Short mmCIF file of C-alpha atoms in Angstrom, two decimals:
data_model
loop_
_atom_site.label_atom_id
_atom_site.label_comp_id
_atom_site.label_asym_id
_atom_site.label_seq_id
_atom_site.Cartn_x
_atom_site.Cartn_y
_atom_site.Cartn_z
CA MET H 16 -11.29 -30.13 -0.40
CA ASP H 17 -7.75 -30.66 -1.44
CA ILE H 18 -4.97 -29.14 0.69
CA SER H 19 -1.21 -28.82 -0.21
CA THR H 20 1.49 -29.50 2.04
CA LEU H 21 2.58 -26.83 4.56
CA LEU H 22 5.24 -24.70 3.01
CA GLN H 23 7.74 -22.74 5.18
CA GLY H 24 7.95 -19.17 3.92
CA SER H 25 6.99 -15.53 4.59
CA HIS H 26 5.37 -12.65 2.61
CA ALA H 27 3.63 -15.12 0.30
CA THR H 28 2.30 -13.00 -2.62
CA THR H 29 0.47 -14.10 -5.71
CA SER H 30 1.10 -12.96 -9.26
CA PRO H 31 -1.70 -10.95 -11.02
CA SER H 32 -2.64 -13.85 -13.08
CA GLY H 33 -2.85 -16.16 -10.07
CA GLN H 34 -0.60 -18.73 -11.78
CA HIS H 35 2.58 -18.23 -9.52
CA LEU H 36 3.39 -17.35 -5.83
CA ALA H 37 6.54 -15.56 -4.64
CA PHE H 38 7.67 -15.97 -0.97
CA ILE H 39 10.80 -15.82 1.09
CA SER H 40 12.41 -19.12 2.62
CA ASN H 41 15.91 -19.65 3.93
CA GLY H 42 16.97 -16.21 2.79
CA ASN H 43 16.03 -16.96 -0.85
CA LEU H 44 13.26 -15.68 -3.07
CA ARG H 45 11.19 -18.71 -4.09
CA ILE H 46 8.74 -18.78 -7.09
CA CYS H 47 6.35 -21.74 -7.38
CA SER H 48 3.30 -22.61 -9.48
CA ALA H 49 -0.10 -22.20 -7.82
CA HIS H 50 -1.08 -25.65 -8.95
CA ALA H 51 2.10 -27.34 -7.67
CA PRO H 52 3.45 -25.31 -4.87
CA GLU H 53 5.73 -27.95 -3.71
CA GLN H 54 7.95 -27.48 -6.71
CA CYS H 55 9.84 -24.17 -6.21
CA THR H 56 12.81 -22.41 -7.87
CA ASP H 57 15.25 -20.60 -5.59
CA ILE H 58 16.61 -17.05 -6.40
CA LYS H 59 19.46 -15.72 -4.37
CA ILE H 60 18.93 -12.24 -3.02
CA ARG H 61 20.96 -10.07 -0.75
CA ILE H 62 18.19 -8.61 1.32
CA LEU H 63 17.99 -10.20 4.92
CA ALA H 64 14.70 -11.82 5.59
CA LYS H 65 14.36 -10.00 8.91
CA ASP H 66 14.61 -6.60 7.00
CA MET H 67 11.97 -7.43 4.29
CA ILE H 68 8.67 -5.36 4.14
CA ALA H 69 6.87 -6.82 1.19
CA ILE H 70 7.01 -8.56 -2.16
CA LYS H 71 5.47 -6.93 -5.12
CA TRP H 72 4.62 -8.17 -8.71
CA ASN H 73 4.48 -6.02 -11.77
CA ASP H 74 1.37 -6.15 -14.09
CA ASP H 75 2.37 -9.04 -16.34
CA GLY H 76 4.10 -11.11 -13.67
CA SER H 77 7.58 -10.91 -15.37
CA HIS H 78 9.19 -8.87 -12.50
CA VAL H 79 9.25 -9.31 -8.60
CA ALA H 80 10.42 -6.57 -6.29
CA VAL H 81 11.67 -7.45 -2.80
CA VAL H 82 11.25 -4.33 -0.57
CA SER H 83 13.08 -3.65 2.63
CA ALA H 84 13.57 -0.43 4.60
CA ARG H 85 16.97 0.28 3.07
CA ASN H 86 17.11 -1.71 -0.23
CA ILE H 87 14.84 -2.76 -3.04
CA GLU H 88 15.86 -5.65 -5.28
CA ILE H 89 13.97 -6.29 -8.58
CA VAL H 90 14.34 -9.63 -10.24
CA ASP H 91 13.40 -10.33 -13.80
CA LEU H 92 12.04 -13.70 -14.02
CA ASP H 93 12.83 -14.11 -17.62
CA ASP H 94 16.41 -13.66 -16.86
CA ALA H 95 17.20 -14.20 -13.15
CA SER H 96 20.85 -12.90 -13.48
CA HIS H 97 19.49 -9.66 -14.46
CA ARG H 98 18.90 -7.48 -11.29
CA VAL H 99 17.99 -3.94 -10.56
CA ARG H 100 18.91 -2.65 -6.98
CA LEU H 101 17.77 0.58 -5.26
CA ASP H 102 20.09 1.53 -2.41
CA ASN H 103 18.69 4.12 0.14
CA GLY H 104 22.20 5.29 0.77
CA GLY H 105 22.51 7.47 3.92
CA ALA H 106 18.67 7.49 4.46
CA GLY H 107 18.54 11.20 4.69
CA LEU H 108 14.84 11.16 3.82
CA GLY H 109 14.13 8.20 6.11
CA ARG H 110 13.41 4.60 5.21
CA PHE H 111 11.65 3.21 2.28
CA ALA H 112 7.99 3.14 3.10
CA SER H 113 6.69 1.32 0.13
CA ALA H 114 7.36 0.36 -3.43
CA ASP H 115 4.80 -0.59 -6.03
CA PHE H 116 4.86 -1.13 -9.81
CA VAL H 117 3.14 1.23 -12.10
CA GLY H 118 2.65 -0.83 -15.13
CA LYS H 119 5.27 -3.11 -16.29
CA THR H 120 8.48 -1.32 -16.12
CA GLN H 121 7.88 1.65 -13.68
CA LEU H 122 8.38 1.58 -9.91
CA LEU H 123 7.00 4.11 -7.52
CA VAL H 124 8.98 4.41 -4.32
CA THR H 125 7.96 6.41 -1.36
CA TRP H 126 10.05 7.35 1.79
CA GLU H 127 8.63 7.83 5.23
CA PHE H 128 9.22 11.60 5.22
CA GLY H 129 7.06 12.34 2.25
CA LYS H 130 9.42 12.10 -0.74
CA ALA H 131 8.30 9.91 -3.70
CA LYS H 132 10.26 8.94 -7.00
CA LEU H 133 9.10 7.15 -9.97
CA TRP H 134 11.85 5.03 -11.39
CA ASN H 135 12.05 3.63 -14.99
CA LEU H 136 13.61 0.26 -14.70
CA SER H 137 14.43 0.07 -18.42
CA ASN H 138 16.77 3.09 -18.59
CA GLY H 139 17.44 3.91 -14.91
CA ARG H 140 15.95 7.30 -14.87
CA GLY H 141 13.87 8.68 -11.94
CA VAL H 142 11.36 11.49 -11.78
CA GLU H 143 10.49 13.02 -8.33
CA LEU H 144 7.01 13.39 -7.26
CA CYS H 145 7.06 16.19 -4.66
CA ASP H 146 4.97 16.47 -1.51
CA VAL H 147 3.05 13.26 -1.74
CA LYS H 148 0.77 12.55 1.01
CA THR H 149 2.07 9.61 3.00
CA THR H 150 -0.23 9.89 6.05
CA CYS H 151 -3.52 9.03 4.24
CA ASP H 152 -5.84 6.44 5.71
CA GLY H 153 -6.24 4.92 2.24
CA GLU H 154 -4.42 5.08 -1.12
CA SER H 155 -2.63 8.36 -1.74
CA TRP H 156 -1.99 7.41 -5.41
CA GLN H 157 -3.62 5.03 -7.91
CA VAL H 158 -3.21 4.11 -11.51
CA ARG H 159 -6.14 4.52 -13.84
CA PRO H 160 -7.58 1.25 -15.03
CA ASP H 161 -6.92 0.52 -18.75
CA ARG H 162 -9.90 -1.29 -20.16
CA SER H 163 -8.78 -0.49 -23.75
CA ASN H 164 -5.38 -2.25 -23.27
CA ALA H 165 -3.84 0.72 -25.08
CA GLY H 166 -0.85 0.32 -22.63
CA ARG H 167 -0.71 4.01 -21.63
CA ARG H 168 -1.95 4.76 -18.29
CA THR H 169 -2.34 7.89 -16.16
CA LEU H 170 -1.30 8.14 -12.47
CA ALA H 171 -3.32 10.17 -10.01
CA VAL H 172 -1.46 11.41 -6.89
CA LEU H 173 -2.59 13.38 -3.72
CA SER H 174 0.04 15.84 -2.59
CA ARG H 175 -0.06 18.83 -0.07
CA PRO H 176 2.80 21.39 -0.65
CA GLY H 177 1.12 23.86 1.56
CA ALA H 178 -2.22 24.49 3.29
CA ASP H 179 -4.14 22.96 0.24
CA ASP H 180 -4.41 19.63 -1.21
CA LEU H 181 -3.55 19.07 -4.85
CA LEU H 182 -4.47 16.42 -7.34
CA ASN H 183 -1.69 15.67 -9.73
CA VAL H 184 -2.20 13.52 -12.90
CA TYR H 185 0.89 12.06 -14.60
CA THR H 186 1.77 9.95 -17.62
CA PRO H 187 4.44 7.64 -16.20
CA ASP H 188 5.75 6.38 -19.49
CA LEU H 189 6.27 9.89 -20.78
CA HIS H 190 7.55 11.34 -17.45
CA LYS H 191 5.05 14.13 -18.04
CA GLN H 192 2.70 15.85 -15.53
CA LEU H 193 -0.74 16.30 -17.33
CA SER H 194 -2.38 18.57 -14.68
CA SER H 195 -2.17 19.81 -11.16
CA VAL H 196 -5.52 20.88 -9.56
CA ARG H 197 -6.31 22.44 -6.15
CA ILE H 198 -9.08 20.41 -4.81
CA PRO H 199 -11.83 21.48 -2.30
CA THR H 200 -10.71 19.37 0.65
CA ALA H 201 -9.78 20.03 4.20
CA ASP H 202 -7.41 16.88 4.46
CA ALA H 203 -7.86 14.47 1.74
CA ARG H 204 -7.58 10.75 3.02
CA SER H 205 -7.72 8.59 -0.06
CA LEU H 206 -8.44 8.43 -3.80
CA SER H 207 -9.76 5.73 -5.97
CA TRP H 208 -10.65 5.27 -9.68
CA SER H 209 -13.86 3.64 -10.79
CA PRO H 210 -13.17 0.33 -12.38
CA ASP H 211 -14.06 1.60 -15.86
CA GLY H 212 -11.61 4.62 -15.28
CA ARG H 213 -14.48 7.25 -16.09
CA TRP H 214 -14.37 8.75 -12.59
CA LEU H 215 -11.86 9.57 -9.77
CA ALA H 216 -13.29 9.90 -6.26
CA ILE H 217 -11.36 11.72 -3.29
CA VAL H 218 -12.52 11.11 0.36
CA ASP H 219 -12.13 14.07 2.64
CA SER H 220 -11.89 14.38 6.42
CA PRO H 221 -15.10 12.95 8.03
CA MET H 222 -15.72 16.25 9.82
CA ALA H 223 -15.80 18.11 6.55
CA PRO H 224 -19.40 19.19 5.39
CA LEU H 225 -18.73 17.51 2.00
CA SER H 226 -16.83 14.30 2.43
CA VAL H 227 -16.54 12.78 -1.01
CA HIS H 228 -15.68 14.55 -4.22
CA PHE H 229 -15.96 13.11 -7.73
CA PHE H 230 -13.61 14.25 -10.60
CA THR H 231 -13.29 13.52 -14.29
CA PRO H 232 -10.10 11.83 -15.38
CA ASP H 233 -8.43 15.11 -16.30
CA GLY H 234 -9.11 16.55 -12.73
CA HIS H 235 -12.24 18.57 -13.29
CA HIS H 236 -14.59 18.73 -10.21
CA PHE H 237 -17.94 17.18 -11.08
CA ARG H 238 -20.00 16.68 -7.84
CA SER H 239 -19.54 16.30 -4.12
CA GLN H 240 -21.40 14.17 -1.51
CA PRO H 241 -23.47 14.32 0.76
CA THR H 242 -25.56 17.18 -0.58
CA SER H 243 -27.23 19.50 1.83
CA GLU H 244 -30.38 17.43 1.82
CA ASP H 245 -28.53 14.28 2.75
CA SER H 246 -26.07 15.88 5.32
CA SER H 247 -26.61 15.06 8.99
CA GLU H 248 -24.95 15.83 12.19
CA GLY H 249 -21.82 13.92 13.27
CA LEU H 250 -19.09 12.44 11.27
CA GLY H 251 -19.49 11.97 7.40
CA VAL H 252 -18.40 9.27 5.06
CA LYS H 253 -15.96 6.67 6.01
CA SER H 254 -15.01 5.06 2.78
CA ILE H 255 -16.20 4.34 -0.63
CA VAL H 256 -16.58 1.11 -2.58
CA TRP H 257 -17.09 0.87 -6.39
CA SER H 258 -19.09 -1.90 -7.92
CA PRO H 259 -17.23 -4.02 -10.42
CA ASP H 260 -19.39 -2.87 -13.32
CA SER H 261 -18.95 0.89 -12.34
CA GLN H 262 -22.67 1.39 -12.26
CA THR H 263 -22.97 1.92 -8.52
CA VAL H 264 -20.80 3.37 -5.69
CA ALA H 265 -21.41 2.65 -1.89
CA LEU H 266 -20.56 5.41 0.47
CA THR H 267 -20.16 3.98 3.98
CA ARG H 268 -20.76 6.27 6.90
CA TYR H 269 -19.76 6.57 10.54
CA ASP H 270 -23.42 6.36 11.73
CA GLY H 271 -23.76 2.87 10.29
CA ARG H 272 -25.61 3.72 7.02
CA ILE H 273 -24.54 3.04 3.51
CA ALA H 274 -25.61 5.30 0.67
CA LEU H 275 -25.86 3.76 -2.85
CA LEU H 276 -25.26 6.21 -5.75
CA ASN H 277 -25.60 5.79 -9.44
CA THR H 278 -22.42 6.79 -11.33
CA LYS H 279 -24.10 8.75 -14.11
CA THR H 280 -25.36 11.63 -11.97
CA PHE H 281 -24.17 10.45 -8.44
CA THR H 282 -27.63 10.81 -7.05
CA PRO H 283 -28.99 8.43 -4.26
CA LEU H 284 -30.44 5.05 -5.21
CA ALA H 285 -31.07 3.72 -1.75
CA THR H 286 -29.82 3.89 1.82
CA ILE H 287 -28.86 0.75 3.73
CA GLU H 288 -29.27 0.60 7.59
CA HIS H 289 -28.01 -1.97 9.88
CA THR H 290 -30.55 -2.59 12.68
CA THR H 291 -29.65 -4.16 16.15
CA THR H 292 -32.97 -6.15 15.85
CA ILE H 293 -33.96 -8.09 12.75
CA ASP H 294 -37.72 -8.25 12.48
CA GLN H 295 -39.23 -8.89 8.99
CA ARG H 296 -42.56 -10.50 10.19
CA ALA H 297 -44.56 -7.55 8.77
CA SER H 298 -43.13 -8.25 5.11
CA PRO H 299 -44.42 -10.90 2.79
CA ALA H 300 -42.94 -14.32 3.18
CA HIS H 301 -41.13 -14.12 -0.20
CA GLN H 302 -39.46 -10.78 0.76
CA GLN H 303 -38.13 -12.09 4.04
CA ALA H 304 -34.36 -12.65 4.06
CA PRO H 305 -33.17 -16.00 5.74
CA THR H 306 -31.23 -15.48 8.98
CA TRP H 307 -28.78 -18.18 9.50
CA GLN H 308 -27.04 -18.41 13.03
CA GLU H 309 -24.05 -20.55 13.67
CA ALA H 310 -24.11 -22.96 16.66
CA VAL H 311 -21.24 -24.74 18.24
CA SER H 312 -21.74 -27.80 20.30
CA ALA H 313 -19.75 -28.84 23.30
CA SER H 314 -17.75 -31.22 21.28
CA GLY H 315 -16.88 -28.41 18.90
CA GLU H 316 -19.21 -29.36 16.06
CA ARG H 317 -20.60 -26.37 14.07
CA SER H 318 -23.95 -26.19 12.38
CA TYR H 319 -26.36 -23.37 11.34
CA ILE H 320 -29.99 -23.03 12.33
CA ALA H 321 -32.58 -20.60 10.88
CA ALA H 322 -33.10 -18.01 13.61
CA ALA H 323 -36.68 -17.20 14.48
CA GLN H 324 -37.58 -13.53 14.12
CA PRO H 325 -37.24 -11.05 15.79
CA VAL H 326 -33.56 -11.82 16.47
CA SER H 327 -30.95 -9.50 18.01
CA PRO H 328 -27.28 -10.27 16.85
CA PRO H 329 -24.92 -9.97 19.84
CA LEU H 330 -23.14 -6.75 20.29
CA SER H 331 -19.31 -6.80 19.72
CA ARG H 332 -18.64 -4.18 22.52
CA THR H 333 -20.41 -3.72 25.92
CA LYS H 334 -19.53 -0.09 26.03
CA PRO H 335 -20.03 2.55 23.24
CA SER H 336 -16.89 3.61 21.60
CA THR H 337 -15.89 7.15 20.66
CA GLU H 338 -12.87 6.08 18.43
CA PRO H 339 -13.76 6.89 14.69
CA SER H 340 -12.21 3.62 13.54
CA GLU H 341 -14.69 1.69 15.82
CA LEU H 342 -17.85 3.46 14.53
CA GLY H 343 -20.07 2.83 11.48
CA VAL H 344 -19.64 0.50 8.82
CA ALA H 345 -16.76 -1.97 9.38
CA GLU H 346 -16.75 -3.46 5.77
CA ALA H 347 -18.61 -3.42 2.41
CA CYS H 348 -17.67 -5.41 -0.64
CA PHE H 349 -19.41 -6.11 -3.92
CA SER H 350 -19.46 -9.52 -5.60
CA CYS H 351 -17.49 -9.94 -8.79
CA ASP H 352 -20.30 -8.93 -11.02
CA GLY H 353 -22.07 -6.34 -8.62
CA SER H 354 -25.15 -8.42 -8.11
CA TYR H 355 -24.61 -8.71 -4.31
CA LEU H 356 -23.28 -6.39 -1.61
CA ALA H 357 -21.87 -7.81 1.66
CA THR H 358 -21.58 -5.44 4.61
CA ARG H 359 -20.74 -5.40 8.30
CA ASP H 360 -21.34 -2.98 11.14
CA GLU H 361 -18.85 -2.03 13.76
CA ARG H 362 -21.43 -2.71 16.54
CA MET H 363 -22.11 -6.37 15.38
CA LEU H 364 -18.87 -7.68 14.00
CA ASN H 365 -20.09 -11.26 13.91
CA SER H 366 -22.96 -10.46 11.75
CA VAL H 367 -22.90 -10.33 7.85
CA TRP H 368 -25.63 -8.69 5.74
CA ILE H 369 -25.98 -9.64 2.14
CA TRP H 370 -27.97 -7.25 0.00
CA ASP H 371 -29.55 -7.97 -3.52
CA MET H 372 -28.58 -5.10 -5.73
CA SER H 373 -31.37 -5.92 -8.28
CA THR H 374 -34.13 -5.30 -5.64
CA LEU H 375 -32.04 -3.19 -3.18
CA GLY H 376 -33.28 -5.25 -0.38
CA ALA H 377 -31.83 -7.64 2.24
CA HIS H 378 -30.97 -11.10 0.75
CA ALA H 379 -29.60 -12.97 3.72
CA VAL H 380 -28.05 -12.47 7.11
CA LEU H 381 -25.23 -14.65 8.68
CA ILE H 382 -24.58 -14.56 12.40
CA GLN H 383 -21.22 -16.14 13.16
CA HIS H 384 -20.25 -17.51 16.51
CA SER H 385 -17.12 -15.43 16.48
CA ASN H 386 -16.30 -11.93 15.01
CA VAL H 387 -15.73 -11.83 11.40
CA ARG H 388 -12.33 -10.70 10.29
CA LYS H 389 -12.76 -10.49 6.49
CA LEU H 390 -15.25 -11.07 3.73
CA HIS H 391 -14.06 -12.46 0.37
CA TRP H 392 -16.18 -12.82 -2.76
CA HIS H 393 -15.08 -15.36 -5.21
CA PRO H 394 -13.05 -13.56 -8.27
CA THR H 395 -15.33 -15.25 -10.94
CA GLN H 396 -18.25 -16.94 -9.24
CA SER H 397 -20.65 -14.08 -8.38
CA ASP H 398 -22.65 -16.02 -5.68
CA THR H 399 -19.91 -17.59 -3.77
CA MET H 400 -18.52 -15.88 -0.70
CA MET H 401 -15.86 -16.85 1.80
CA VAL H 402 -16.14 -15.82 5.41
CA ASP H 403 -12.92 -15.52 7.59
CA CYS H 404 -13.42 -15.40 11.35
CA GLY H 405 -9.74 -16.03 12.20
CA GLU H 406 -10.18 -19.50 13.34
CA GLY H 407 -8.57 -21.59 10.75
CA ILE H 408 -12.00 -22.48 9.47
CA LEU H 409 -13.41 -21.79 5.87
CA TYR H 410 -17.02 -20.64 5.84
CA MET H 411 -18.44 -20.81 2.30
CA PHE H 412 -21.76 -19.41 1.37
CA ASN H 413 -23.74 -19.59 -1.82
CA ALA H 414 -26.02 -16.61 -2.11
CA SER H 415 -28.09 -18.14 -4.95
CA SER H 416 -29.04 -21.14 -2.96
CA SER H 417 -31.30 -21.46 0.07
CA SER H 418 -28.83 -23.49 2.09
CA PRO H 419 -26.90 -22.16 5.01
CA PRO H 420 -23.10 -21.79 4.92
CA THR H 421 -20.68 -24.80 5.14
CA SER H 422 -17.75 -24.88 7.32
CA LEU H 423 -14.47 -26.57 6.23
CA THR H 424 -11.69 -27.22 8.77
CA THR H 425 -8.28 -26.41 7.61
CA SER H 426 -4.92 -27.49 8.88
CA MET H 427 -3.68 -23.90 9.54
CA VAL H 428 -3.69 -22.11 12.81
CA GLY H 429 -6.35 -19.43 13.74
CA SER H 430 -4.09 -16.55 12.86
CA ALA H 431 -3.85 -17.61 9.17
CA VAL H 432 -5.04 -15.02 6.79
CA LEU H 433 -7.34 -16.39 3.96
CA SER H 434 -7.77 -14.95 0.54
CA TRP H 435 -8.79 -16.06 -3.08
CA LEU H 436 -6.14 -16.37 -5.76
CA PRO H 437 -7.06 -14.53 -8.98
CA ALA H 438 -8.98 -17.09 -11.11
CA ARG H 439 -8.55 -17.82 -14.87
CA SER H 440 -11.89 -19.42 -15.20
CA ALA H 441 -15.09 -19.95 -13.26
CA SER H 442 -14.05 -23.50 -12.30
CA ASP H 443 -10.62 -22.26 -10.84
CA SER H 444 -10.99 -21.85 -7.04
CA THR H 445 -7.81 -21.67 -5.13
CA ILE H 446 -7.45 -20.25 -1.55
CA LEU H 447 -4.11 -19.11 0.02
CA ALA H 448 -3.90 -19.46 3.83
CA SER H 449 -0.83 -17.66 5.09
CA THR H 450 0.82 -16.76 8.36
CA LYS H 451 4.04 -14.89 9.11
CA SER H 452 6.19 -18.03 8.73
CA CYS H 453 4.22 -20.53 6.51
CA PHE H 454 1.48 -21.04 4.14
CA THR H 455 -0.78 -23.55 2.30
CA LEU H 456 -3.01 -23.64 -0.79
CA MET H 457 -6.62 -25.11 -0.70
CA TRP H 458 -8.86 -26.18 -3.45
CA PRO H 459 -12.47 -26.37 -2.17
CA GLU H 460 -13.68 -27.95 -5.44
CA GLY H 461 -10.45 -30.20 -5.71
CA ARG H 462 -7.10 -29.51 -7.11
CA PRO H 463 -7.17 -28.97 -10.96
CA ASP H 464 -5.42 -31.45 -13.09
CA VAL H 465 -2.27 -30.53 -14.83
CA PRO H 466 -3.03 -30.44 -18.71
CA GLU H 467 -1.76 -33.44 -20.69
CA TYR H 468 0.75 -31.42 -22.75
CA GLU H 469 2.25 -29.91 -19.51
CA ARG H 470 2.63 -33.42 -17.98
CA ALA H 471 4.25 -34.78 -21.26
CA VAL H 472 6.60 -31.98 -21.36
CA SER H 473 7.58 -32.16 -17.69
CA GLN H 474 8.20 -35.88 -17.97
CA GLU H 475 10.26 -35.33 -21.14
CA ALA H 476 12.24 -32.71 -19.37
CA ALA H 477 12.84 -34.91 -16.30
CA ASP H 478 14.45 -37.51 -18.48
CA GLU H 479 16.89 -35.18 -19.96
CA PRO H 480 20.09 -34.08 -18.33
CA PHE H 481 20.46 -30.34 -17.43
CA ASP H 482 22.44 -28.30 -19.95
CA GLU H 483 22.68 -24.60 -19.24
CA GLY H 484 23.62 -23.58 -22.70
CA ALA H 485 24.56 -20.25 -23.97
CA SER H 486 21.10 -18.55 -23.49
CA GLU H 487 19.10 -17.75 -20.48
CA ASP H 488 16.15 -19.79 -19.82
CA SER H 489 12.97 -18.29 -18.34
CA LEU H 490 12.01 -19.47 -14.77
CA PHE H 491 8.50 -20.18 -16.17
CA ASP H 492 9.99 -22.83 -18.30
CA VAL H 493 11.37 -24.48 -15.18
CA LEU H 494 8.18 -24.15 -13.23
CA SER H 495 6.18 -25.64 -16.13
CA GLY H 496 8.61 -28.54 -16.57
CA ARG H 497 10.13 -27.41 -20.02
CA LYS H 498 13.63 -27.38 -18.34
CA PRO H 499 14.65 -29.29 -15.39
CA LEU H 500 16.38 -27.55 -12.38
CA PRO H 501 20.09 -27.16 -12.38
CA PRO H 502 22.05 -29.60 -10.15
CA ARG H 503 22.93 -28.17 -6.67
CA SER H 504 26.50 -29.35 -6.79
CA THR H 505 27.65 -26.09 -8.40
CA GLN H 506 26.82 -22.65 -7.29
CA SER H 507 24.48 -20.55 -9.47
CA TYR H 508 25.50 -17.50 -11.33
CA THR H 509 24.05 -15.09 -8.74
CA GLU H 510 25.77 -17.09 -6.00
CA ARG H 511 29.05 -16.69 -7.57
CA ILE H 512 28.61 -12.98 -7.84
CA ASP H 513 28.65 -11.51 -4.39
CA ILE H 514 30.39 -8.28 -5.02
CA GLU H 515 28.37 -5.22 -6.11
CA VAL H 516 30.21 -2.90 -8.27
CA GLU H 517 29.85 0.63 -7.04
CA THR H 518 28.15 2.88 -9.45
CA GLU H 519 28.05 6.57 -9.50
CA GLU H 520 25.13 7.88 -7.34
CA GLU H 521 22.48 9.59 -9.40
CA ASP H 522 21.59 11.80 -6.45
CA SER H 523 22.89 12.18 -2.63
CA THR H 524 20.18 9.90 -1.38
CA THR H 525 19.43 7.04 -3.71
CA ARG H 526 21.43 5.12 -6.27
CA MET H 527 20.21 2.64 -8.77
CA ASP H 528 22.48 -0.45 -9.56
CA ASP H 529 21.62 -2.37 -12.64
CA THR H 530 23.35 -5.83 -12.68
CA PHE H 531 23.99 -7.56 -15.95
CA ARG H 532 25.56 -10.83 -16.76
CA GLU H 533 29.38 -10.72 -17.51
CA LYS H 534 29.55 -7.16 -16.21
CA LYS H 535 30.75 -8.13 -12.68
CA THR H 536 34.39 -8.61 -11.62
CA ARG H 537 34.83 -11.97 -10.42
CA ILE H 538 36.82 -12.38 -6.99
CA PRO H 539 38.87 -15.62 -6.89
CA GLU H 540 39.03 -15.37 -3.20
CA PRO H 541 36.16 -14.93 -0.65
CA LEU H 542 36.10 -11.56 0.88
CA ASP H 543 36.68 -11.04 4.66
CA PRO H 544 33.40 -9.99 6.20
CA LEU H 545 35.19 -7.99 8.96
CA ASP H 546 37.01 -5.93 6.32
CA ASP H 547 35.53 -2.40 6.59
CA SER H 548 38.50 -0.61 5.07
CA ASP H 549 36.20 0.87 2.31
CA ILE H 550 34.29 2.77 4.93
CA PHE H 551 37.23 5.14 5.62
#
């Protein structure tokens, strides 16, 4: 396994294509290539690092938004001098709670007190979305997947103007509301589109008799679950998980069961239960799922043994809990093609069940030495899963083989969060391990080689002196080696412009500042930071 050098930076976020990373370092926004993270391009920003909340990419990876509680700064990577800034003004509606791209040129901004606004970055116009639910457990809005690549998408938003929940459907590019439907929920907690965009599911309060409602894309109610035959006492559905092929949906419950439904009629296919004792001795040998248990020696060496059945995984808590977040299914996730489903139970957080969707039976059980923090299926390899136990160790498991998981020690501390980068091919396997202050990239199958043409262009660009020229060059050209970095002896354009021209506020709360080249007044002398005469 190849590991990159440890890079200092916070909020490391990958682009949708997985080719680039954005992070904050020394007060600058840095963009680097996923295959060569040591080579970075710095972009000066005005938001302090301590105030930052997140970094967000748009769909095609051409814009990056740096989000803070009071300001949002959007950088065009094709022209770094072009900036769009959102200023919260007097913060009459509270701080910025979140900001996410809707497509390529739309930015949805929400405030902590419930207001939301959809900004068009190309023309500076904003459309208010009233009474958006900001206290949901999951997503209160989501963009419909566009499998046809038509470019026009619809946005589904949960709102609550009064005593009832509403489902609002918008077309962001046309600034038009298609429908607003009152939904039969007591207190909707989240919504999600199926991967093919044919269905919209809304999860209700777990105490409601019908916990999940399925709608068509135009907002018509189709069916609710569980039915009267499937209902039971206690809390209902905890969350839903769609299979990548949109053929199956899994409903996780607070009683530890998982109901699998087909997405044509939403009728039950099977019910999965996590037992505290694994005993398959009554089943034929070819139907018994192997149970691998991790063992740690006194010297710290880790290995796996085939546990003899019956085996009882250790319980995570000695006393039963009454908190809803600590009951039922802790996690459920499908592999990239939907052939496997990995699950965990809140009672046994160190145990991972893997189910074969073709047979609807148990495929394997992994019992870790420590509690599992997160499960990650490979983005393109359907049988490869990474287990993160929060110990700075990679556990890789191949579901199609009969071998136990393999452990790979990393150089990161135990608090590092592990995740796969989006892959462009089946052979592209890159893992991001990040903490609050640093990160590194890992390649379990070896770091991919840079193509010959990129190496040739990079070498040719390195031999040429830097010439800024009259036109703006893309940052992607710099990252790929088509243009060398400018010398640091002179300040960059954005560093020379440290004065923001006050523009007329579009409303009393938020203003949008669009900064262009040659439209700023140059100040020959530096400003006094203690001069607050403009305040009065």
